[in-house]
Coordinates of C-alpha atoms and ligand atoms in Angstrom, one line a residue:
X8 CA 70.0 66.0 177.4
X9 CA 70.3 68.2 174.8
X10 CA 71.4 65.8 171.4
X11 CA 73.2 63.5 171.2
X12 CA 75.0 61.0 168.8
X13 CA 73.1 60.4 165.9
X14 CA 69.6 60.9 167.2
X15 CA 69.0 63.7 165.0
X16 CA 66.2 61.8 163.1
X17 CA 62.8 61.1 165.0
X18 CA 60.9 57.7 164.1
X19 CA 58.1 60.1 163.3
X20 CA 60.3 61.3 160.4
X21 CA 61.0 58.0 159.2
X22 CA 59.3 57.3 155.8
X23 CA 55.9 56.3 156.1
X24 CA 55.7 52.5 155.2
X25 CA 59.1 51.4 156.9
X26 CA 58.4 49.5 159.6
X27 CA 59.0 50.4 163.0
X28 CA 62.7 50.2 164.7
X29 CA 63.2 50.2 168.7
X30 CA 64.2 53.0 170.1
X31 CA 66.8 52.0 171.8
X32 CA 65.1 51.1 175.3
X33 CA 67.2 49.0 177.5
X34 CA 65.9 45.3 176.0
X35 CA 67.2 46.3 172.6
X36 CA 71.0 47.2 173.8
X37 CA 73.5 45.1 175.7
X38 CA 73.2 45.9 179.6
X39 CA 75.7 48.8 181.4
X40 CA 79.0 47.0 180.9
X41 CA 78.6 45.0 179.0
X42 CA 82.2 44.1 177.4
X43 CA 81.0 43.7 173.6
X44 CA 82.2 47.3 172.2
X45 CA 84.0 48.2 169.6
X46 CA 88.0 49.0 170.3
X47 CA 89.2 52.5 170.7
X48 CA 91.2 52.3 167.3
X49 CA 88.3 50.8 165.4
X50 CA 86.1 54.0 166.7
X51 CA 88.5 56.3 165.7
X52 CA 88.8 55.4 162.1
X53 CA 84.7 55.7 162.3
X54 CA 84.8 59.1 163.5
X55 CA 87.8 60.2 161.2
X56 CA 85.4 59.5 158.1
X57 CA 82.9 61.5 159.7
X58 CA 85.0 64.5 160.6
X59 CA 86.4 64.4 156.7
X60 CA 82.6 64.7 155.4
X61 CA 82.1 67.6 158.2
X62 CA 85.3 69.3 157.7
X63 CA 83.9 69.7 153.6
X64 CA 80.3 70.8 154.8
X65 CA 80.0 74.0 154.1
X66 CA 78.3 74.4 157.5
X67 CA 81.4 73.4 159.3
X68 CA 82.5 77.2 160.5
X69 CA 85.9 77.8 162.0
X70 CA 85.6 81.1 164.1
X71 CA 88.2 81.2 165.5
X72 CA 87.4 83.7 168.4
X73 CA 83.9 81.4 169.2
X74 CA 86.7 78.0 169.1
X75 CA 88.6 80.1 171.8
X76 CA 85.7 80.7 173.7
X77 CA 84.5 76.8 173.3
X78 CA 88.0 75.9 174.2
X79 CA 88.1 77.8 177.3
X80 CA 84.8 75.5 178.4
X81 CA 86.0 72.8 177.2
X82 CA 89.8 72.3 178.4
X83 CA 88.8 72.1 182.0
X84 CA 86.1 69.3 181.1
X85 CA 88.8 67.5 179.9
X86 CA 90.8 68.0 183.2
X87 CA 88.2 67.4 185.3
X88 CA 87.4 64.1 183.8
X89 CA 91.1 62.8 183.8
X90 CA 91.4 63.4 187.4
X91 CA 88.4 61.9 188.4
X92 CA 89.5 58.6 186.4
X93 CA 86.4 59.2 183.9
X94 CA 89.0 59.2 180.4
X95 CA 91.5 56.4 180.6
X96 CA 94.5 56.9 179.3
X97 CA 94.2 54.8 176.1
X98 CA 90.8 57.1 175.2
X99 CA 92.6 60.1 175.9
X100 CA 95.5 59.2 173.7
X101 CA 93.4 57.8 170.4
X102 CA 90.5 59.9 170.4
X103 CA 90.7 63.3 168.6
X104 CA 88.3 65.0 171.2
X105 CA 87.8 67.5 168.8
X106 CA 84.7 69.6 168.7
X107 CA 82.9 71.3 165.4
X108 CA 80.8 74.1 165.3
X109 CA 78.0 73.7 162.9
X110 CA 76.2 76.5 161.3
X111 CA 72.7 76.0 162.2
X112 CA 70.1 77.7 164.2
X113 CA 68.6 74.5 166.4
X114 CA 69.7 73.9 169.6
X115 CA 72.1 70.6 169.4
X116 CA 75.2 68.8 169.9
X117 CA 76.1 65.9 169.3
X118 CA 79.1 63.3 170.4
X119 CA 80.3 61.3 167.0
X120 CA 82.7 58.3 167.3
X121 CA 86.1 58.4 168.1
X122 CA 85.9 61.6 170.5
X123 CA 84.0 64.3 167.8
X124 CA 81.6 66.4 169.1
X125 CA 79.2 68.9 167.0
X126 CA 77.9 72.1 168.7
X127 CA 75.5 73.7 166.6
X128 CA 75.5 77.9 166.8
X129 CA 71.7 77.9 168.0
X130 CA 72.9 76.1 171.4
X131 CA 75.6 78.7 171.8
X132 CA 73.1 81.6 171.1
X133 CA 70.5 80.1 173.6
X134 CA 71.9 78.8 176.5
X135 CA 72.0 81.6 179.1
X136 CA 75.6 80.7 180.5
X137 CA 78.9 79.1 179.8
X138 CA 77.3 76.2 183.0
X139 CA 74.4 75.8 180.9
X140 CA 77.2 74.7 178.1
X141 CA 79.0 73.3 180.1
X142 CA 76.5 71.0 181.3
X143 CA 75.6 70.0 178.1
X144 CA 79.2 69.4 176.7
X145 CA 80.0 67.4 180.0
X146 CA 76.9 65.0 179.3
X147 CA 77.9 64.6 175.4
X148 CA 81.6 64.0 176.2
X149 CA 80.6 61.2 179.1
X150 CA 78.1 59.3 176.2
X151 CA 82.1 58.9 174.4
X152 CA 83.7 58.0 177.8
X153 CA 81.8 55.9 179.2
X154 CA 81.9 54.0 175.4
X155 CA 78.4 54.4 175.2
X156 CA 78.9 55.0 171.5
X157 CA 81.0 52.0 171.2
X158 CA 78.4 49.7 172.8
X159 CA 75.7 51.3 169.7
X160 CA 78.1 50.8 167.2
X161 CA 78.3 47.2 168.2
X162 CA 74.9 46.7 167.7
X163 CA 75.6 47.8 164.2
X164 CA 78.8 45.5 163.7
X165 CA 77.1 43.7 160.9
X166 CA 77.7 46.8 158.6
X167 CA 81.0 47.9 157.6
X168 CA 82.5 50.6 159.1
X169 CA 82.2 52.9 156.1
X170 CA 78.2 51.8 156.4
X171 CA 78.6 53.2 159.9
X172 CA 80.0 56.6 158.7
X173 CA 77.9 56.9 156.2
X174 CA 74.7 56.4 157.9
X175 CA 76.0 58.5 161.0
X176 CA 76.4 61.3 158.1
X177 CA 73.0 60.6 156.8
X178 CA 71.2 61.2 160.1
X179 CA 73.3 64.3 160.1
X180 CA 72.2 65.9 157.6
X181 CA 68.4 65.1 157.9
X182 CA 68.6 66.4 161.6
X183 CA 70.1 69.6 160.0
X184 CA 67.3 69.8 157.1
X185 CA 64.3 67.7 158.2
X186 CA 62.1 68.6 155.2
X187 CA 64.5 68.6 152.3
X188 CA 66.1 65.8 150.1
X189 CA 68.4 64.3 153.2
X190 CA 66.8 61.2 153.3
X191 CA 66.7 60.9 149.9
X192 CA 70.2 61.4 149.9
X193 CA 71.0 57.9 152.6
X194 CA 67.9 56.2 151.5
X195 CA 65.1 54.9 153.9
X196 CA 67.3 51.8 154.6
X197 CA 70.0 53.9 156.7
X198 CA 67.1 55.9 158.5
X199 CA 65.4 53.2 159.7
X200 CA 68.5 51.6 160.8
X201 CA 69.8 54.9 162.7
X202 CA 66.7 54.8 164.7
X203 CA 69.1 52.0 166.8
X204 CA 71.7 54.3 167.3
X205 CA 69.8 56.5 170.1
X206 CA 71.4 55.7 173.3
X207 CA 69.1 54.1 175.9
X208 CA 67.9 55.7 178.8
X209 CA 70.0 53.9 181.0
X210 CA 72.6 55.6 179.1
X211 CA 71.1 59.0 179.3
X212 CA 70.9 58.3 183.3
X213 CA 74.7 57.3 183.1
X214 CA 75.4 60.3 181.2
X215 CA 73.7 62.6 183.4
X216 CA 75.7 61.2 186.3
X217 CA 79.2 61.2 185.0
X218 CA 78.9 64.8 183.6
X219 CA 77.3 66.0 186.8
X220 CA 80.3 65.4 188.2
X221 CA 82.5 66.1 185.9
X222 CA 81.7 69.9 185.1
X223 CA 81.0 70.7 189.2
X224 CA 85.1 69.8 189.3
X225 CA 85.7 71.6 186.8
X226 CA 83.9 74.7 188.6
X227 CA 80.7 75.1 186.6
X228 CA 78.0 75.8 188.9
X229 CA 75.8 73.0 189.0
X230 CA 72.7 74.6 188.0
X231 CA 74.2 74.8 184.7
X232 CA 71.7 71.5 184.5
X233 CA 68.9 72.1 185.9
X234 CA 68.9 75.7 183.7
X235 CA 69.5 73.5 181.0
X236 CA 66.7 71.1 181.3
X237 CA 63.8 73.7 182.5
X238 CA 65.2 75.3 178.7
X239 CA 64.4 71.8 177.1
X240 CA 61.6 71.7 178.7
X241 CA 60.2 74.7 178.1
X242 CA 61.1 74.1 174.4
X243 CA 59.5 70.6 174.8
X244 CA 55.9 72.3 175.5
X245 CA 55.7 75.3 173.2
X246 CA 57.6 74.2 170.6
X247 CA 57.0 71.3 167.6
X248 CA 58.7 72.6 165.1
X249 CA 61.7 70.1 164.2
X250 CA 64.5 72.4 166.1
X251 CA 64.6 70.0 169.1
X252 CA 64.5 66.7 167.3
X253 CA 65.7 65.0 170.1
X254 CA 62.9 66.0 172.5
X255 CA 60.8 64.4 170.0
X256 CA 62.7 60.8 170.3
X257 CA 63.8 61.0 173.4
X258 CA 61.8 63.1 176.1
X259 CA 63.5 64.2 179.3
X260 CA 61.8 61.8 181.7
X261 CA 60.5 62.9 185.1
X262 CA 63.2 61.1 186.2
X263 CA 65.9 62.1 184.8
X264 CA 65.2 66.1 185.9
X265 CA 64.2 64.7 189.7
X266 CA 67.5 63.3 189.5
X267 CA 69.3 66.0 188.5
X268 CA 67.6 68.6 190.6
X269 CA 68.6 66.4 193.8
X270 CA 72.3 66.6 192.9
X271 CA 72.0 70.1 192.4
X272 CA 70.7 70.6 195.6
X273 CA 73.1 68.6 197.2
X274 CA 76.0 70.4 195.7
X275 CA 74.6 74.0 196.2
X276 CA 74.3 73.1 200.1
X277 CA 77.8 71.5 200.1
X278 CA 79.5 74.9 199.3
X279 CA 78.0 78.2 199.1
X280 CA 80.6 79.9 196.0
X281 CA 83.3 82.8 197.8
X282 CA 82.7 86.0 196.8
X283 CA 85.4 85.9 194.7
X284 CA 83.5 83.2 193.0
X285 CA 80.7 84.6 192.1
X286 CA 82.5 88.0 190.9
X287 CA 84.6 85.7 188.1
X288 CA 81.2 84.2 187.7
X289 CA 79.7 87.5 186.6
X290 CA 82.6 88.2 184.3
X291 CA 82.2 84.7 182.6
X292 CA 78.3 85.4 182.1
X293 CA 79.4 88.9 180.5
X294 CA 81.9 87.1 177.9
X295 CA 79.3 84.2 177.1
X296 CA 76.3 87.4 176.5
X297 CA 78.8 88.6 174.1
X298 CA 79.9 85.0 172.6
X299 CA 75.8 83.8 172.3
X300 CA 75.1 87.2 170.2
X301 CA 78.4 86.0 168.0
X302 CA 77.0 82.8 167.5
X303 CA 73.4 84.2 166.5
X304 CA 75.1 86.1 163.8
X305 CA 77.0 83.7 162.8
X306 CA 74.4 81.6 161.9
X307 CA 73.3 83.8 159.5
X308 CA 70.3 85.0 161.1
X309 CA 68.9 87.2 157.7
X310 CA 68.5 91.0 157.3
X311 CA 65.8 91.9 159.6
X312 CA 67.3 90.6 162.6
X313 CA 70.5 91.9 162.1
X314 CA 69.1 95.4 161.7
X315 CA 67.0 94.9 165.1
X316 CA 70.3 93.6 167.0
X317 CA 71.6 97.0 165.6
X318 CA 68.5 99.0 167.0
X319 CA 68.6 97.5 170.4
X320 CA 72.3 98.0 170.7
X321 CA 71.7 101.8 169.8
X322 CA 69.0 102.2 172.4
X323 CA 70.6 100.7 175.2
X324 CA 74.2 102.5 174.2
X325 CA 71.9 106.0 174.5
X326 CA 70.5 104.8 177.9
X327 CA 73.8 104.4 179.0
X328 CA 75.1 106.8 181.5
X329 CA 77.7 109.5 180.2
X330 CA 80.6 109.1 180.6
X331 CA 80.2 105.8 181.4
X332 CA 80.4 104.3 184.5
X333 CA 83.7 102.6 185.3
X334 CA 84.0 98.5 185.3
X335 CA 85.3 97.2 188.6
X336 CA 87.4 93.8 187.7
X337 CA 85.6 92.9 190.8
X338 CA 82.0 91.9 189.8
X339 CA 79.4 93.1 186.6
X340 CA 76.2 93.9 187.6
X341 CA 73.0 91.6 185.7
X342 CA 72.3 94.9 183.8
X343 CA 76.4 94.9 182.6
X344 CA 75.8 91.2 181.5
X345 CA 72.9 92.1 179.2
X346 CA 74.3 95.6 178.0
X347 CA 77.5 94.4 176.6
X348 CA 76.0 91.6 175.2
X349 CA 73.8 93.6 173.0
X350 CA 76.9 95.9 172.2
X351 CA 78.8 93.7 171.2
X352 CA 76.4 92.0 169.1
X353 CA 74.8 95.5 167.4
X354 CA 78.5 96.2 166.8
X355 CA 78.9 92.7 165.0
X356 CA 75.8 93.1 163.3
X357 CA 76.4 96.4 162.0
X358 CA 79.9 95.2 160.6
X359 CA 78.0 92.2 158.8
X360 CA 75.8 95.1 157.3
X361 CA 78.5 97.0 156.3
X362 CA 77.2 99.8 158.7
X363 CA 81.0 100.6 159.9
X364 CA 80.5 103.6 161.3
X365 CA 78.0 102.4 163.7
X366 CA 79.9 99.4 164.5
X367 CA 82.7 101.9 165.6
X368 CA 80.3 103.8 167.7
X369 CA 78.8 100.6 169.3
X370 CA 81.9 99.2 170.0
X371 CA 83.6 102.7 171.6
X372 CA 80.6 102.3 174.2
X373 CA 80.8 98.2 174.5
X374 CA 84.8 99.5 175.5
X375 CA 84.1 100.8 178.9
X376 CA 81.6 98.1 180.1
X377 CA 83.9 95.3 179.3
X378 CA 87.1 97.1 180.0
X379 CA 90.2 95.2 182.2
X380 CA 92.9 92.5 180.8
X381 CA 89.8 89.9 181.1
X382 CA 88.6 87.8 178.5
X383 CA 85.4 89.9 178.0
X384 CA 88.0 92.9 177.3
X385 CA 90.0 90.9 174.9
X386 CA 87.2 90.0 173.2
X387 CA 86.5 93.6 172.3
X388 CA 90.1 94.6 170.9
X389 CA 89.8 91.6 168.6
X390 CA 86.4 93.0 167.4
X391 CA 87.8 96.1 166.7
X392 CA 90.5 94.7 164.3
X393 CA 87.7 92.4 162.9
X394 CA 85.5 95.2 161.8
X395 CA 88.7 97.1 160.4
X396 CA 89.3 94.0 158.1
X397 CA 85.6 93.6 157.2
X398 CA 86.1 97.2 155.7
X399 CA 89.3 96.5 154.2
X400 CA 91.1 98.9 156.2
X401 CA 94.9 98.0 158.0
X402 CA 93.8 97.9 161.6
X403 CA 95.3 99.9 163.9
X404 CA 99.0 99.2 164.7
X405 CA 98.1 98.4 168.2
X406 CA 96.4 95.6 166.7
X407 CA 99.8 93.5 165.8
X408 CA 102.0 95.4 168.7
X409 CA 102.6 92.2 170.6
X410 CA 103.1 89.9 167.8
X411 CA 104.5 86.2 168.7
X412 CA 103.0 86.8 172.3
X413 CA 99.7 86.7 170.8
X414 CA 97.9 84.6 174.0
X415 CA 95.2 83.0 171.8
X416 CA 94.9 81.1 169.0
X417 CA 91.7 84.2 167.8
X418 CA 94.1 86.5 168.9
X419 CA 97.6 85.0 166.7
X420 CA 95.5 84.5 163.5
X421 CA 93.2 88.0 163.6
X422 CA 96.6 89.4 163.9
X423 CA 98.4 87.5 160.8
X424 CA 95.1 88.8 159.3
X425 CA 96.0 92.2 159.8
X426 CA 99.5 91.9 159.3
X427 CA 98.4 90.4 155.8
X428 CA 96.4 93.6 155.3
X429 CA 99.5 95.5 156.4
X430 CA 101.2 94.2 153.5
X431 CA 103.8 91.9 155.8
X432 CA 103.6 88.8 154.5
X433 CA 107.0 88.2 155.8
X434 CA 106.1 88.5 159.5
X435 CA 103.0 86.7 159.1
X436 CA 104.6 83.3 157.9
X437 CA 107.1 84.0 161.0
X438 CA 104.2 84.4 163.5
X439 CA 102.6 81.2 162.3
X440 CA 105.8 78.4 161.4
X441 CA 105.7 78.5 165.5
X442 CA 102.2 77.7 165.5
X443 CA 102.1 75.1 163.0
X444 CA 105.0 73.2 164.5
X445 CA 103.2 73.1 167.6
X446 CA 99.4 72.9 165.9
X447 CA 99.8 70.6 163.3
X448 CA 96.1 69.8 162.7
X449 CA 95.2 74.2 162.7
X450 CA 94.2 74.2 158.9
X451 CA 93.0 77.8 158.9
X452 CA 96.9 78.6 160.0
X453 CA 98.4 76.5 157.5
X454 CA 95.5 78.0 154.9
X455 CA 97.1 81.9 156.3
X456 CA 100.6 80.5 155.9
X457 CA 100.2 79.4 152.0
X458 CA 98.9 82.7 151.3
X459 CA 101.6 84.7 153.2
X460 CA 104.4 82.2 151.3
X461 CA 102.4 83.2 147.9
X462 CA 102.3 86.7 148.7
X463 CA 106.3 86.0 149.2
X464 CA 107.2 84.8 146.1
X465 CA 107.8 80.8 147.5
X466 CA 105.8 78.5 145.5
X467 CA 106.9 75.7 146.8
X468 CA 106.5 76.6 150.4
X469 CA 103.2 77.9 149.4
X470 CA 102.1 74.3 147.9
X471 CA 103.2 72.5 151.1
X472 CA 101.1 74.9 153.5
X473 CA 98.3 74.5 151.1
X474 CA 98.8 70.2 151.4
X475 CA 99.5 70.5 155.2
X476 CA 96.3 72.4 155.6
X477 CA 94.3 69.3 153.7
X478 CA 96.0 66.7 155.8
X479 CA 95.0 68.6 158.9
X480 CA 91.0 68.4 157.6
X481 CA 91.7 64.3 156.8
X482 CA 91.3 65.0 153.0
X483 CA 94.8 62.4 152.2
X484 CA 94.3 62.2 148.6
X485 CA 94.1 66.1 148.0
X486 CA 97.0 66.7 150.5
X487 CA 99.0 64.1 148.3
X488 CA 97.9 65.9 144.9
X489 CA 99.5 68.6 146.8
X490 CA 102.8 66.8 147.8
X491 CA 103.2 65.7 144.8
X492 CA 103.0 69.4 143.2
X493 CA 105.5 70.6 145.3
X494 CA 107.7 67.7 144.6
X495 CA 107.2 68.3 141.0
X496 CA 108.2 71.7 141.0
X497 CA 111.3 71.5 143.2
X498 CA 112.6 69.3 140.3
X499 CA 111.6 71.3 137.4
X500 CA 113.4 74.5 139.5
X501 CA 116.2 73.5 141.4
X502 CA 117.1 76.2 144.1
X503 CA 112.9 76.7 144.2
X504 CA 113.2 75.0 148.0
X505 CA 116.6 74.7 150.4
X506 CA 117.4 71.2 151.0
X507 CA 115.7 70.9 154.7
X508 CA 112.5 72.2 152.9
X509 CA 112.7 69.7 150.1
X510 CA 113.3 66.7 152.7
X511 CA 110.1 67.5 155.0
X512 CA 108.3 67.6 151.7
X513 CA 109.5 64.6 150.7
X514 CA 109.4 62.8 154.5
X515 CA 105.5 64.3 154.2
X516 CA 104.8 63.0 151.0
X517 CA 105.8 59.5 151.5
X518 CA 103.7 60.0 155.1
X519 CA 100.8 60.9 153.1
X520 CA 101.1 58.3 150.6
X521 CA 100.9 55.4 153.1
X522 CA 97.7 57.0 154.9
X523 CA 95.9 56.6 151.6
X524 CA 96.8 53.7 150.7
X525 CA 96.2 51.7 154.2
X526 CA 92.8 53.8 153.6
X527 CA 91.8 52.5 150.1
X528 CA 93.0 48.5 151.6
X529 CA 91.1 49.6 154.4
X530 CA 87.8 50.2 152.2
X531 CA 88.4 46.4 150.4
X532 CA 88.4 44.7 153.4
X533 CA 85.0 46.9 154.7
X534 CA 83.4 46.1 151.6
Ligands
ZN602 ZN1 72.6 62.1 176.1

């Protein structure tokens, strides 16, 4: 369904005068299991020159509170396909299954090699529930488990694995920017190439399958899929305009949404949801009206319609009855679905505009509607702090009451944010060594710990937070640089470091240093 590795780039786009390339129809790729595929460590070290380029794209955004949320539908994908047997062990172990947000307005995602998977903001700020992402993130994560991404990259095994990477990248970035000077950029060479790497609609079929029942274990609802697909199609007849490349491609075959509609039926007539069900159902539709306005925003929608997010917000906060009516944990009404979504995205928007005081207001009416210890609640305390820091003001003390039981990974860092604010550097670096020990690859923690260490007067420390945060993004060389300062400075003042300090510097550098070189041998032998 929606995207999907590396078929960003329509044939149509191709430059005119290249010939033709095969779509990827059955005939062109070797048959459903077919053995020929790439092994699981060859994919990875694919996909982890990918993620390097993505983690430098200035696109790549790290919300945190929109990871969480992402996360939360993701983790039980992951679940659901290791108990059904769907991610054997030796996947589960070697692939990152790491996903990116990307800041663009189309609706896409895409599964990479070596268990990398792009969601782009638009498919967050469209879909009209967390089963309609779901659905899509189940189907993307089945094209990586059922090594459909392996069995393309064997067609290309001719080209060295950097070639791989790099034309990935290229059909990347002309997906993101159709008309601009992408293809320039990879040359008409890698485009006509990546017109291979679509998947095959057998593979689509398989996809569609495996993720059907994959996210109904995991308790989506099922017509997560076929909400999905009317979307795409929908999209397929009005629109032409380049923001579903994939439709263009790849259509959704009659087949493929009779198929899915029959499970759906099937499934919905196997069990009718408890009451208690559909109640958490309701809350998870609130949260995901307020995460899809975060994601609009966040993709940087322009002026206007940040100003008309604010508007709306306005009206419906006047509409609402005074004093407000009081949330029942129990169930939220369609109209309390579509009222805090707006809130909290005309309180967002205001902050972005630097409108503070009607963020405040917004959000002191968003309060009630989302109220309780659910996530939708949650989501509005950490909005609160966020517009205090967007003002440059200390957030409220609440904000950092319960620090080191911070649940969340949004909720530990917005709080070493405001702890940073507070001028307590010292409890910040505390908070976050825990973190790091346990979240090794969480560069925006290590990024907050070399600031708190500098803010601290410990150089060295700093340096080491600053090269752990460049390992985590897969950028060796700079993370080495890094090492190497730290190492440097140690020696030139003793007493800088203590000695445990100086030895996991050390330990790290000589790590380090062996990843880059097996890298640089690694790029002789490709070549
Ligand atoms: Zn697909």
């Amino acid at each position: 369904m929606v995207l999907i590795a590396f078929s960003g780039v329509s044939l149509a786009q191709a430059p005119a005068g290249l010939p033709p390339v095969s779509n990827g129809t059955t005939g062109a790729l070797p048959s459903l299991g077919d053995s020929s595929e790439l092994s699981p460590a060859a994919e990875r070290r694919i996909g982890d020159r990918i993620a390097a380029s993505i983690y430098r794209d200035p696109d790549y955004v790290d919300d945190p509170v929109l990871v969480d949320y992402l996360q939360g539908i993701w983790q039980p994908l992951m679940t659901a396909a290791r108990a059904r047997g769907e991610l054997p062990a030796e996947l589960d172990e070697r692939f990152a299954w790491e996903l990116f947000l990307i800041r663009d307005r189309s609706i896409n995602a895409f599964a990479l090699p070596g268990g990398y998977f792009g969601v782009h903001l638009g498919l967050i700020g469209s879909v009209g529930s967390a089963d309609e992402l779901a659905a899509v993130l189940a189907h993307e994560m089945s094209h990586v488990t059922q090594r459909h991404i392996s069995r393309l990259m064997t067609q290309q095994s001719r080209q060295a694995p950097w070639m791989i990477a790099a034309m990935v990248l290229g059909a990347l970035a002309a997906s993101k920017n159709s008309n601009a000077g992408a293809a320039a950029m990879v040359g008409g060479q890698a485009l006509a190439v990546q017109g291979q790497l679509n998947f095959s609609r057998d593979m689509e079929r398989e996809a569609d399958r495996v993720g059907f029942g994959v996210m109904r274990d995991a308790g989506y609802a099922s017509q997560g899929v076929t909400g999905m697909f009317e979307k795409l199609q929908q999209a397929n007849r009005l629109n032409d305009n380049g923001s579903f490349p994939y439709l263009r491609s790849h259509p959704l075959t009659t087949e493929r949404i009779a198929e899915a509609q029959a499970r759906v039926q099937l499934a919905s007539a196997a069990a009718r949801p408890s009451p208690e069900k559909l109640a958490a159902q309701s809350r998870m539709q609130q949260l995901h009206a307020m995460m899809a306005a975060r994601a609009r925003i966040l993709a940087v929608p322009g002026v206007d319609a940040l100003r008309t997010m604010v508007v709306e917000a306005q009206r419906r906060a006047a509409a609402l009855p005074a004093p407000p009516p009081a949330v029942s944990l129990a169930s939220v009404s369609a109209a309390g679905v579509r009222d805090a979504g707006a809130l909290y995205g005309g309180a967002f928007a205001a902050a972005q505009l630097r409108e503070f005081a009607a963020a405040r207001h917004l959000l002191g009416r968003l309060g009630p509607l989302a109220a309780g210890a659910g996530p939708a609640g949650k989501a509005v305390e950490l909005l609160a702090i966020e517009v205090d820091l967007l003002e440059g003001k200390t957030p409220a003390a609440a904000a950092f009451a319960d620090l080191g039981k911070a649940g969340s990974r949004a909720e530990l860092l917005l709080q070493a944010k405001a702890l940073m604010a507070a001028n307590r550097a010292s409890d910040v670096s505390q908070a976050l060594q825990g973190w790091v020990a346990e979240h090794h690859r969480d560069a925006m923690a290590w990024q907050l710990l070399a600031v708190a260490y500098g803010q601290q007067n410990q150089p060295v420390q700093a340096i080491r937070a600053d090269a752990e945060s460049r390992a985590a993004q897969l950028d060796y060389p700079a993370a080495l640089d890094r090492f190497k300062a730290a190492q440097g400075l140690m020696r030139s003042s003793p007493g800088r470091a203590d000695y445990v300090e100086g030895s996991i510097i050390d330990t790290r550098a000589r790590q380090v240093e062996s990843i880059v070189k097996e890298q640089a041998l690694q790029d002789k032998i490709d070549r």
